CSV table of C-alpha atoms in Angstrom, one decimal:
chain,number,residue,atom,x,y,z
A,385,MET,CA,44.3,-169.0,110.2
A,386,GLY,CA,42.9,-166.4,107.7
A,387,SER,CA,41.9,-167.0,104.4
A,388,ARG,CA,42.0,-170.8,102.4
A,389,ARG,CA,44.7,-169.1,100.4
A,390,TYR,CA,47.3,-168.0,103.1
A,391,LEU,CA,50.1,-169.7,103.1
A,392,PRO,CA,52.1,-169.0,106.3
A,393,HIS,CA,55.7,-170.2,104.9
A,394,GLY,CA,54.7,-167.9,101.9
A,395,VAL,CA,54.7,-164.5,104.1
A,396,LEU,CA,58.7,-165.2,103.8
A,397,GLU,CA,58.1,-165.3,100.5
A,398,GLN,CA,56.7,-162.3,100.0
A,399,HIS,CA,58.7,-159.8,102.0
A,400,VAL,CA,62.2,-161.4,99.7
A,401,ARG,CA,60.5,-161.1,96.5
A,402,ALA,CA,58.9,-157.4,97.6
A,403,ARG,CA,62.6,-156.3,99.3
A,404,ARG,CA,64.5,-158.3,96.3
A,405,ARG,CA,66.1,-161.0,96.7
A,406,GLY,CA,69.7,-159.8,98.8
A,407,THR,CA,67.2,-158.1,101.9
A,408,LEU,CA,68.2,-160.2,104.9
A,409,VAL,CA,64.6,-161.4,106.8
A,410,PRO,CA,64.6,-159.0,110.0
A,411,PRO,CA,64.1,-161.6,113.6
A,412,ALA,CA,60.2,-159.5,114.0
A,413,VAL,CA,59.4,-161.7,110.7
A,414,TRP,CA,60.7,-164.6,112.0
A,415,GLU,CA,60.0,-164.4,115.5
A,416,ALA,CA,56.2,-163.6,113.9
A,417,LEU,CA,56.2,-166.7,111.8
A,418,ALA,CA,57.6,-168.9,114.9
A,419,ALA,CA,55.0,-167.2,117.0
A,420,HIS,CA,52.3,-168.7,114.6
A,421,GLU,CA,51.4,-171.6,115.0
A,422,ALA,CA,51.0,-173.2,110.7
A,423,GLY,CA,50.0,-176.2,109.5
A,424,VAL,CA,53.0,-178.7,109.8
A,425,ASP,CA,53.8,-178.9,106.6
A,426,ASP,CA,54.2,-175.5,105.7
A,427,THR,CA,56.0,-175.4,109.4
A,428,LEU,CA,58.9,-178.0,108.0
A,429,ARG,CA,59.2,-175.3,105.1
A,430,LEU,CA,59.9,-172.8,106.8
A,431,ALA,CA,62.5,-174.5,108.7
A,432,ARG,CA,63.3,-176.1,105.1
A,433,ALA,CA,64.4,-172.6,104.8
A,434,ALA,CA,65.5,-171.2,108.1
A,435,THR,CA,68.2,-174.0,107.4
A,436,ALA,CA,69.7,-172.7,103.8
A,437,ARG,CA,70.1,-169.4,105.7
A,438,GLY,CA,72.2,-171.1,108.1
A,439,LEU,CA,70.3,-169.3,110.7
A,440,HIS,CA,69.9,-173.4,112.7
A,441,ARG,CA,68.2,-171.2,116.0
A,442,TYR,CA,65.0,-170.8,114.1
A,443,ALA,CA,65.2,-174.3,111.6
A,444,VAL,CA,65.4,-175.6,115.2
A,445,ARG,CA,62.8,-173.9,116.7
A,446,PHE,CA,60.2,-174.9,113.2
A,447,ALA,CA,61.9,-178.2,112.7
A,448,SER,CA,60.7,-179.0,116.5
A,449,SER,CA,57.0,-177.2,115.9
A,450,ALA,CA,56.3,-179.6,113.4
A,451,ALA,CA,57.6,-182.8,114.9
A,452,ASN,CA,56.0,-181.7,118.8
A,453,ARG,CA,53.3,-182.4,116.0
A,454,GLY,CA,53.6,-185.8,115.2
A,455,HIS,CA,55.1,-184.6,111.7
A,456,LEU,CA,58.0,-187.5,110.7
A,457,PRO,CA,59.7,-185.8,108.1
A,458,ALA,CA,60.3,-182.8,110.3
A,459,ALA,CA,61.2,-184.6,113.7
A,460,ARG,CA,64.1,-186.3,110.8
A,461,LEU,CA,64.9,-182.7,109.7
A,462,LEU,CA,64.9,-181.7,113.4
A,463,ALA,CA,67.3,-184.9,114.8
A,464,THR,CA,70.1,-183.7,112.0
A,465,LEU,CA,70.1,-180.6,112.6
A,466,LEU,CA,70.5,-181.1,116.8
A,467,GLU,CA,73.0,-184.1,115.7
A,468,ARG,CA,75.1,-180.8,113.6
A,469,SER,CA,74.6,-178.7,116.9
A,470,GLY,CA,76.4,-181.5,118.7
A,471,ASP,CA,73.7,-183.0,120.8
A,472,PRO,CA,73.7,-186.8,118.3
A,473,GLN,CA,71.8,-188.4,122.0
A,474,ALA,CA,69.2,-185.9,121.4
A,475,ALA,CA,69.0,-187.3,117.4
A,476,GLY,CA,69.9,-190.7,117.9
A,477,ARG,CA,66.5,-190.7,120.5
A,478,LEU,CA,63.9,-188.6,118.1
A,479,LEU,CA,65.9,-191.1,115.0
A,480,ARG,CA,64.3,-194.0,117.4
A,481,GLU,CA,61.3,-192.5,118.0
A,482,CYS,CA,61.3,-192.8,114.4
A,483,ALA,CA,61.9,-196.0,113.4
A,484,ALA,CA,59.1,-197.3,116.1
A,485,ARG,CA,56.7,-195.4,114.2
A,486,ASP,CA,57.9,-197.9,111.4
A,487,ASP,CA,58.9,-194.3,109.1
A,488,ALA,CA,61.5,-196.3,106.5
A,489,VAL,CA,63.8,-193.5,105.8
A,490,GLY,CA,64.3,-192.6,110.2
A,491,THR,CA,65.1,-195.9,110.1
A,492,ARG,CA,67.6,-196.1,107.9
A,493,MET,CA,68.6,-192.7,109.0
A,494,LEU,CA,69.0,-194.4,112.5
A,495,ALA,CA,71.0,-196.8,110.8
A,496,GLU,CA,73.8,-194.3,109.3
A,497,TRP,CA,73.6,-192.6,112.4
A,498,TYR,CA,74.8,-196.1,114.2
A,499,ASP,CA,77.6,-196.4,111.7
A,500,ARG,CA,79.1,-193.1,112.2
A,501,GLN,CA,79.1,-194.1,116.8
A,502,GLY,CA,81.0,-197.2,115.9
A,503,ALA,CA,78.3,-199.3,116.7
A,504,SER,CA,78.2,-201.4,113.7
A,505,ASP,CA,76.0,-204.8,115.2
A,506,GLU,CA,72.8,-201.5,115.3
A,507,ALA,CA,73.3,-199.9,112.7
A,508,GLU,CA,72.9,-203.3,110.9
A,509,GLN,CA,69.6,-204.6,112.2
A,510,SER,CA,68.0,-201.1,111.4
A,511,TRP,CA,69.5,-201.6,108.1
A,512,ARG,CA,68.0,-204.5,108.2
A,513,ARG,CA,64.4,-203.3,108.9
A,514,ALA,CA,64.9,-199.9,107.0
A,515,ALA,CA,65.5,-202.4,104.1
A,516,GLU,CA,62.3,-204.4,105.8
A,517,LEU,CA,60.1,-201.3,105.5
A,518,GLY,CA,60.7,-199.9,101.8
A,519,ASP,CA,63.8,-198.1,101.9
A,520,PRO,CA,65.8,-199.1,98.4
A,521,PRO,CA,68.6,-196.6,99.7
A,522,ALA,CA,68.7,-199.5,102.1
A,523,TRP,CA,69.0,-202.4,100.7
A,524,ARG,CA,72.2,-200.6,98.3
A,525,GLU,CA,73.4,-199.2,102.7
A,526,LEU,CA,73.1,-203.1,103.6
A,527,ALA,CA,74.4,-204.5,100.1
A,528,ALA,CA,77.3,-202.3,100.7
A,529,LEU,CA,77.9,-203.4,104.5
A,530,LEU,CA,78.2,-207.2,103.4
A,531,GLU,CA,80.6,-206.6,100.6
A,532,ARG,CA,82.9,-204.6,103.2
A,533,THR,CA,82.6,-206.8,105.7
A,534,GLY,CA,83.8,-210.0,103.5
A,535,ARG,CA,80.4,-211.8,103.6
A,536,GLY,CA,79.4,-211.8,99.7
A,537,ASP,CA,77.7,-215.0,99.8
A,538,GLU,CA,75.0,-213.2,101.9
A,539,ILE,CA,74.8,-210.8,98.7
A,540,VAL,CA,72.5,-212.5,96.7
A,541,ASP,CA,70.3,-213.3,99.9
A,542,VAL,CA,70.3,-209.8,100.8
A,543,TRP,CA,68.7,-209.1,96.8
A,544,ARG,CA,66.5,-212.0,96.6
A,545,ARG,CA,64.7,-210.5,99.6
A,546,ALA,CA,64.4,-207.4,97.8
A,547,LEU,CA,62.7,-208.6,95.1
A,548,PRO,CA,58.8,-208.3,97.1
A,549,THR,CA,59.4,-204.8,97.3
A,550,GLY,CA,59.2,-204.1,93.6
A,551,ASP,CA,62.5,-201.8,93.6
A,552,PRO,CA,64.2,-202.4,90.1
A,553,GLU,CA,67.5,-202.2,91.3
A,554,ALA,CA,67.4,-205.1,93.4
A,555,ARG,CA,65.8,-206.9,90.6
A,556,LEU,CA,69.0,-206.1,88.3
A,557,ARG,CA,71.2,-206.4,91.3
A,558,LEU,CA,70.4,-210.0,91.4
A,559,VAL,CA,71.1,-210.4,87.8
A,560,GLU,CA,74.7,-209.0,87.6
A,561,HIS,CA,75.3,-211.5,90.9
A,562,LEU,CA,73.6,-214.6,88.4
A,563,ALA,CA,75.1,-213.4,85.2
A,564,SER,CA,78.3,-215.7,85.6
A,565,ASP,CA,76.4,-218.9,87.0
A,566,PRO,CA,75.8,-221.0,83.7
A,567,CYS,CA,73.3,-222.6,86.2
A,568,ALA,CA,71.3,-219.7,86.8
A,569,ALA,CA,70.5,-218.8,83.0
A,570,ALA,CA,67.0,-220.0,83.3
A,571,GLU,CA,66.4,-218.1,86.9
A,572,VAL,CA,68.3,-214.3,85.3
A,573,ARG,CA,65.5,-214.2,82.0
A,574,SER,CA,62.5,-215.2,84.8
A,575,LEU,CA,63.8,-212.2,86.6
A,576,LEU,CA,64.3,-209.6,83.0
A,577,GLU,CA,60.7,-211.2,82.1
A,578,ALA,CA,59.5,-210.6,85.9
A,579,GLY,CA,61.5,-207.2,85.3
A,580,ALA,CA,59.6,-206.5,81.9
A,581,ALA,CA,56.2,-207.1,82.2
A,582,ALA,CA,56.7,-204.6,85.5
A,583,GLY,CA,57.7,-201.9,83.1
A,584,ASP,CA,61.1,-201.6,84.0
A,585,LEU,CA,62.9,-200.3,81.4
A,586,LEU,CA,66.4,-201.2,81.9
A,587,ALA,CA,65.5,-205.4,82.2
A,588,LEU,CA,63.3,-204.7,78.5
A,589,ALA,CA,66.7,-203.8,77.0
A,590,HIS,CA,68.9,-206.7,78.8
A,591,LEU,CA,66.0,-208.8,77.8
A,592,VAL,CA,66.4,-207.9,74.6
A,593,ARG,CA,70.2,-208.2,74.2
A,594,LEU,CA,70.0,-211.3,76.0
A,595,VAL,CA,67.0,-212.4,73.2
A,596,ASP,CA,69.7,-211.0,70.7
A,597,ASP,CA,72.2,-213.3,71.8
A,598,SER,CA,70.7,-216.1,72.5
A,599,GLY,CA,71.0,-216.3,67.4
A,600,ALA,CA,67.7,-218.7,67.9
A,601,ALA,CA,66.0,-218.5,64.5
A,602,THR,CA,62.4,-217.0,64.3
A,603,THR,CA,59.2,-216.7,61.9
A,604,GLY,CA,58.8,-212.8,61.2
A,605,GLU,CA,59.3,-210.3,62.8
A,606,ASP,CA,62.2,-211.1,66.1
A,607,GLU,CA,61.8,-211.8,69.2
A,608,GLY,CA,63.6,-208.5,70.7
A,609,THR,CA,61.1,-206.7,68.3
A,610,ARG,CA,58.5,-207.7,69.0
A,611,ARG,CA,58.9,-207.5,73.0
A,612,LEU,CA,59.9,-204.3,72.3
A,613,ARG,CA,56.0,-203.8,70.2
A,614,ALA,CA,54.5,-204.9,72.7
A,615,ALA,CA,56.0,-203.0,75.7
A,616,ALA,CA,55.2,-199.5,74.1
A,617,ARG,CA,52.3,-200.9,73.3
A,618,ASN,CA,51.6,-200.7,76.9
A,619,GLY,CA,53.0,-197.8,78.2
A,620,VAL,CA,56.1,-198.7,79.1
A,621,ARG,CA,58.2,-194.8,79.3
A,622,GLY,CA,61.2,-195.7,77.2
A,623,ALA,CA,60.0,-198.6,74.9
A,624,ARG,CA,58.9,-197.0,72.1
A,625,PRO,CA,62.3,-194.9,72.1
A,626,LEU,CA,64.3,-198.3,72.1
A,627,LEU,CA,61.9,-199.3,69.2
A,628,VAL,CA,62.0,-197.1,66.9
A,629,ARG,CA,65.9,-196.6,66.9
A,630,ARG,CA,65.8,-200.4,66.3
A,631,LEU,CA,63.6,-200.0,63.4
A,632,ALA,CA,65.8,-197.5,61.8
A,633,ALA,CA,69.0,-199.8,62.8
A,634,ALA,CA,66.5,-202.6,60.3
A,635,GLY,CA,66.2,-200.1,57.4
A,636,GLN,CA,62.5,-200.1,57.9
A,637,LEU,CA,61.1,-196.7,58.2
A,638,ALA,CA,58.3,-196.7,57.3
A,639,SER,CA,57.2,-198.9,60.4
A,640,ALA,CA,60.1,-196.6,62.4
A,641,ILE,CA,57.6,-193.2,61.2
A,642,GLU,CA,54.9,-194.7,62.8
A,643,GLU,CA,56.2,-195.8,66.2
A,644,CYS,CA,57.7,-192.7,66.1
A,645,ARG,CA,54.5,-190.4,65.4
A,646,PRO,CA,53.1,-190.7,69.2
A,647,LEU,CA,56.1,-189.5,70.8
A,648,VAL,CA,56.0,-185.9,68.5
A,649,THR,CA,54.6,-183.6,71.4
A,650,VAL,CA,55.1,-180.6,73.1
A,651,GLN,CA,56.4,-182.7,76.4
A,652,HIS,CA,59.0,-183.7,74.0
A,653,GLU,CA,59.8,-182.0,71.3
A,654,GLU,CA,63.6,-184.0,70.9
A,655,TYR,CA,61.4,-186.6,69.2
A,656,GLY,CA,60.0,-183.6,66.4
A,657,THR,CA,63.3,-183.2,64.8
A,658,TRP,CA,63.6,-187.2,64.9
A,659,LEU,CA,60.8,-188.1,63.4
A,660,ALA,CA,61.6,-185.5,59.9
A,661,ARG,CA,64.9,-187.0,60.2
A,662,LEU,CA,63.1,-190.8,59.6
A,663,LEU,CA,61.2,-188.8,57.0
A,664,ASP,CA,63.7,-187.5,54.6
A,665,GLU,CA,65.4,-190.6,54.6
A,666,ALA,CA,62.9,-192.0,53.8
A,667,GLY,CA,62.2,-189.9,50.8
A,668,ARG,CA,58.7,-187.8,52.2
A,669,GLY,CA,60.7,-184.7,52.4
A,670,ASP,CA,57.4,-182.7,52.3
A,671,GLU,CA,56.0,-184.6,55.4
A,672,ALA,CA,59.2,-184.0,57.4
A,673,GLU,CA,59.2,-179.6,56.7
A,674,ARG,CA,55.1,-180.5,58.0
A,675,CYS,CA,57.0,-182.3,61.1
A,676,LEU,CA,59.1,-179.3,61.5
A,677,ARG,CA,57.6,-176.8,60.9
A,678,ASP,CA,54.5,-178.2,64.1
A,679,GLY,CA,57.6,-178.1,65.5
A,680,ALA,CA,58.7,-174.9,65.8
A,681,GLN,CA,55.1,-173.8,66.1
A,682,ALA,CA,54.4,-175.6,69.0
A,683,GLY,CA,58.0,-173.5,70.3
A,684,SER,CA,60.7,-176.1,69.8
A,685,GLY,CA,64.0,-174.9,69.5
A,686,PRO,CA,65.4,-177.5,67.6
A,687,ALA,CA,62.5,-177.7,65.0
A,688,LEU,CA,62.9,-173.8,64.4
A,689,GLU,CA,67.0,-174.7,63.9
A,690,ARG,CA,66.2,-177.7,61.4
A,691,LEU,CA,63.4,-175.9,59.4
A,692,VAL,CA,65.8,-172.7,59.3
A,693,SER,CA,68.4,-174.3,57.6
A,694,ARG,CA,66.6,-176.2,55.3
A,695,LEU,CA,65.4,-173.7,54.4
A,696,ASP,CA,68.1,-171.5,53.2
A,697,ARG,CA,69.2,-174.3,51.6
A,698,ALA,CA,66.2,-174.0,49.1
A,699,GLY,CA,66.6,-170.4,48.6
A,700,ARG,CA,63.5,-169.7,50.8
A,701,HIS,CA,65.3,-166.9,52.7
A,702,PRO,CA,62.1,-165.0,53.3
A,703,GLU,CA,60.4,-167.5,54.5
A,704,ALA,CA,63.0,-168.2,57.3
A,705,ASP,CA,63.1,-164.7,58.4
A,706,ALA,CA,59.7,-165.0,59.0
A,707,LEU,CA,59.9,-167.7,61.0
A,708,LEU,CA,62.7,-166.2,63.3
A,709,ARG,CA,61.0,-163.0,64.0
A,710,THR,CA,57.8,-164.7,65.0
A,711,ALA,CA,60.4,-167.1,67.2
A,712,ILE,CA,61.6,-163.6,68.2
A,713,ASP,CA,58.0,-162.3,68.8
A,714,ARG,CA,57.3,-165.1,71.1
A,715,GLY,CA,60.7,-165.4,73.1
A,716,ARG,CA,61.7,-168.0,71.8
A,717,ASP,CA,65.9,-168.2,73.3
A,718,GLY,CA,68.1,-168.1,70.5
A,719,ALA,CA,66.2,-166.9,67.4
A,720,LEU,CA,67.1,-163.1,68.0
A,721,ILE,CA,71.1,-163.9,67.5
A,722,ARG,CA,69.8,-166.2,64.9
A,723,LEU,CA,68.4,-163.6,62.7
A,724,THR,CA,70.9,-160.7,63.7
A,725,ASP,CA,73.3,-162.9,62.4
A,726,ARG,CA,71.7,-163.7,59.2
A,727,TRP,CA,70.8,-159.8,58.2
A,728,LYS,CA,74.5,-159.0,59.3
A,729,ARG,CA,75.7,-161.3,57.1
A,730,ALA,CA,74.0,-159.8,54.5
A,731,GLY,CA,75.0,-156.3,55.0
A,732,ARG,CA,71.5,-155.1,56.4
A,733,HIS,CA,72.4,-153.5,59.0
A,734,GLU,CA,70.3,-151.0,60.0
A,735,GLU,CA,67.5,-153.4,60.2
A,736,VAL,CA,69.5,-155.4,62.9
A,737,ALA,CA,69.8,-151.7,64.6
A,738,VAL,CA,65.9,-151.0,64.5
A,739,LEU,CA,65.5,-154.6,65.9
A,740,LEU,CA,67.8,-154.5,68.4
A,741,ARG,CA,67.1,-150.9,70.3
A,742,GLN,CA,62.6,-153.0,69.7
A,743,ALA,CA,64.1,-156.0,71.8
A,744,ALA,CA,66.0,-154.3,74.1
A,745,GLU,CA,63.6,-151.8,74.9
A,746,GLN,CA,61.3,-154.8,75.4
A,747,ASP,CA,64.0,-155.4,78.2
A,748,ASN,CA,65.4,-158.6,75.7
A,749,PRO,CA,68.7,-158.9,77.4
A,750,GLU,CA,69.8,-160.8,75.0
A,751,ALA,CA,69.2,-157.4,72.5
A,752,MET,CA,70.7,-155.1,75.1
A,753,ARG,CA,73.8,-157.5,75.1
A,754,LEU,CA,74.2,-157.5,71.6
A,755,LEU,CA,73.4,-153.7,71.3
A,756,ALA,CA,77.1,-153.5,73.2
A,757,GLU,CA,78.0,-155.7,71.0
A,758,ALA,CA,77.4,-153.2,68.1
A,759,SER,CA,77.2,-149.7,69.6
A,760,PRO,CA,80.8,-149.1,71.7
A,761,GLY,CA,79.8,-146.3,72.7
A,762,GLU,CA,76.7,-147.3,74.5
A,763,ALA,CA,78.0,-150.4,75.3
A,764,GLU,CA,77.7,-149.5,79.4
A,765,ARG,CA,74.5,-148.3,78.9
A,766,TRP,CA,73.4,-151.5,77.6
A,767,LEU,CA,75.1,-153.9,79.2
A,768,GLY,CA,74.3,-152.1,82.7
A,769,ARG,CA,70.3,-152.5,82.3
A,770,ALA,CA,71.4,-156.2,81.4
A,771,ALA,CA,72.6,-156.7,84.2
A,772,GLU,CA,70.6,-155.1,86.5
A,773,ALA,CA,67.8,-156.7,84.5
A,774,GLY,CA,70.1,-160.0,86.5
A,775,ASP,CA,71.6,-161.4,83.1
A,776,PRO,CA,74.6,-162.9,84.7
A,777,GLN,CA,76.8,-163.0,81.1
A,778,ALA,CA,76.1,-159.2,80.6
A,779,LEU,CA,77.7,-158.4,84.2
A,780,ARG,CA,79.9,-160.5,83.5
A,781,GLU,CA,81.3,-158.5,80.5
A,782,LEU,CA,80.7,-155.4,82.2
A,783,VAL,CA,82.9,-156.2,85.3
A,784,ARG,CA,85.5,-157.1,82.4
A,785,ARG,CA,85.5,-153.9,80.3
A,786,PHE,CA,85.9,-152.1,84.1
A,787,ASP,CA,89.1,-154.3,84.9
A,788,LEU,CA,90.1,-154.2,81.0
A,789,ALA,CA,90.4,-149.9,81.4
A,790,GLY,CA,92.0,-150.4,84.8
A,791,ARG,CA,87.9,-148.7,86.1
A,792,ALA,CA,88.7,-151.5,89.6
A,793,ASP,CA,85.9,-149.3,91.5
A,794,GLU,CA,83.4,-149.4,89.2
A,795,SER,CA,83.5,-153.1,89.1
A,796,ARG,CA,83.1,-152.8,92.5
A,797,ASP,CA,80.9,-150.8,93.1
A,798,TRP,CA,78.8,-152.5,89.9
A,799,LEU,CA,78.8,-156.0,91.9
A,800,ALA,CA,78.4,-154.5,95.3
A,801,ASN,CA,75.5,-153.0,94.4
A,802,LEU,CA,74.5,-156.5,92.4
A,803,ALA,CA,74.9,-157.8,95.5
A,804,ARG,CA,73.0,-156.2,98.2
A,805,ARG,CA,70.4,-157.2,95.4
A,806,GLY,CA,70.7,-160.9,96.1
A,807,ASP,CA,72.5,-161.8,92.6
A,808,ARG,CA,74.5,-164.8,93.8
A,809,TYR,CA,77.3,-164.4,90.6
A,810,ALA,CA,78.0,-160.9,92.5
A,811,VAL,CA,78.1,-161.6,95.5
A,812,ARG,CA,80.9,-164.9,94.9
A,813,GLU,CA,82.8,-161.4,92.5
A,814,THR,CA,82.6,-159.1,95.3
A,815,ILE,CA,83.6,-161.3,98.3
A,816,ARG,CA,86.9,-162.7,95.9
A,817,ARG,CA,87.5,-159.1,95.4
A,818,ALA,CA,87.2,-157.9,99.0
A,819,PRO,CA,89.9,-155.5,99.5
A,820,THR,CA,90.8,-156.6,103.0
A,821,PRO,CA,89.3,-159.7,104.7
A,822,GLU,CA,87.3,-158.3,107.1
A,823,GLU,CA,85.1,-157.4,104.0
A,824,ALA,CA,85.5,-160.9,102.8
A,825,GLU,CA,84.6,-161.8,105.9
A,826,ARG,CA,81.1,-160.0,106.1
A,827,TRP,CA,80.1,-160.4,102.7
A,828,LEU,CA,80.3,-164.1,103.4
A,829,ARG,CA,78.2,-163.9,106.1
A,830,TYR,CA,75.8,-161.6,103.8
A,831,ALA,CA,76.2,-164.8,101.6
A,832,VAL,CA,74.8,-167.1,104.1
A,833,GLU,CA,72.2,-165.2,105.4
A,834,ILE,CA,70.6,-164.9,101.9
A,835,GLY,CA,71.5,-169.0,101.2
A,836,VAL,CA,74.1,-168.4,99.2
A,837,PRO,CA,74.7,-172.4,98.5
A,838,ASP,CA,78.2,-173.6,100.0
A,839,SER,CA,78.2,-170.3,102.0
A,840,LEU,CA,78.5,-171.0,105.9
A,841,ASP,CA,80.7,-174.1,104.7
A,842,GLU,CA,83.1,-171.6,103.0
A,843,LEU,CA,82.6,-169.3,105.7
A,844,ALA,CA,83.2,-172.0,108.6
A,845,GLU,CA,87.5,-172.8,106.6
A,846,ARG,CA,87.7,-169.1,106.1
A,847,LEU,CA,88.0,-168.9,110.1
A,848,ALA,CA,89.4,-172.0,110.7
A,849,GLY,CA,92.2,-170.8,108.2
A,850,GLN,CA,92.6,-167.7,110.5
A,851,GLY,CA,93.3,-170.2,113.7
A,852,ARG,CA,89.1,-169.0,114.9
A,853,GLU,CA,89.2,-172.9,115.2
A,854,ALA,CA,86.6,-172.7,118.0
A,855,GLU,CA,83.8,-170.4,116.1
A,856,SER,CA,84.6,-172.1,113.1
A,857,ASP,CA,83.7,-174.9,114.7
A,858,ARG,CA,80.6,-172.8,116.4
A,859,LEU,CA,79.4,-171.6,113.1
A,860,ARG,CA,79.5,-175.4,111.3
A,861,ARG,CA,77.1,-176.2,114.6
A,862,LEU,CA,75.0,-173.3,114.9
A,863,GLY,CA,75.1,-171.5,112.2
A,864,ILE,CA,74.3,-167.4,112.3
A,865,ASP,CA,71.9,-165.0,114.2
A,866,CYS,CA,69.9,-162.8,112.1
A,867,GLY,CA,72.5,-160.0,111.1
A,868,GLY,CA,75.1,-162.5,110.2
A,869,ALA,CA,77.0,-162.8,113.3
A,870,THR,CA,77.9,-167.0,114.4
A,871,ALA,CA,75.5,-167.4,116.5
A,872,GLU,CA,75.6,-168.5,120.8
A,873,ARG,CA,74.6,-171.7,122.5
A,874,PHE,CA,70.6,-172.1,122.5
A,875,ASP,CA,68.1,-174.0,123.5
A,876,LEU,CA,68.1,-176.8,121.2
A,877,THR,CA,64.4,-178.1,122.9
A,878,ALA,CA,62.5,-175.0,121.7
A,879,SER,CA,59.2,-175.0,120.1
């Protein structure tokens, strides 16, 4: 296998990255990968990569290889590929094997397979088994089936049986069904309390609303706030923001501020601006500014925006400029536009030009677009550079300018050039603007092979619309071969 860092599926990624994502992977690369028995996880990744590119022939080979070594996710993918390719019975056999191994997802897929075959009893049995194995979607499908077949009285029992799996939705669905029964009020509260104790935020929120609606008199802090505070201290995700909102709405700003502080992290940057707002409301402006400054320093865009506005309102414009310059140096989105807009309003046009050119020379697409706006004579050059750097907004603007100038050929050339590099917008526009149906089809086949989402379905619809229904059906079932041609029948058992 070579180095321990070697990842067989990475060969494909490295090849595409080296030659740009629009480069077609030649058959020799796929064949080499198929001939190499990699680990099952890597082989599954290759199967998925081939599937995304419409190369069902290789997807089946990779999935078969991993499935034959007992890899359940690969077996499930292979079943999907086999059914799509026109062998539903083989797909059913694979899914039954997954179910026999107590694979919850495979059992649910078997239920869906039975449902497509019109075998409703077997589908129901498989959904029940998948649910028992702990597959949450299976419980939902089973409940939906009972609803469709007029057996709504059995749904409550289904959700009761789902409770031991720990699925939060099962608890809430059961609560919904019991809520209209006054005799079940105690059970509803018990269910919500159990959910809240298990860390289920929705159950906690329902419980708080329930105790609020009860209007029960309390001494000291109300029960809803006490429950939220306890959940926040126990680390229930999402409980603390609910607590902060509740305290702030009640005018308890000091408590809200203290509960908000633990939320302010790099991972939750929006809470920094929230804390600053609470501090301002409490008349603690200096603390609010320090909070925003800390957030801006950590890379929070909202904190930077609010801090710049705050400094401007206080007439501290040089400080605001310095903050934005620092943010630009650190690559913060939006800082360049904000600073150049400020300087333009102040008449500092020469400084704007210097700043934009410096940023553009460092391959900043935003700066290139702004330079294009500011320098009409150089617009095409800067938009072209930004488009080549992968900026879709610049490409759209460049093409728009060519179109308005009646330079359709140049638009097509730019789009085709970037389409060949794998730019998704350029590929789609090239297809849309193709001068002939044949040219559009050629680009669509290319789009399929580089993995542009939905392009295979679009190609199949186009073929059907041209009266080529047989080929359209074959394309949907078998995909394409390397080079884009619709695949012919291949050995579905190859491994």
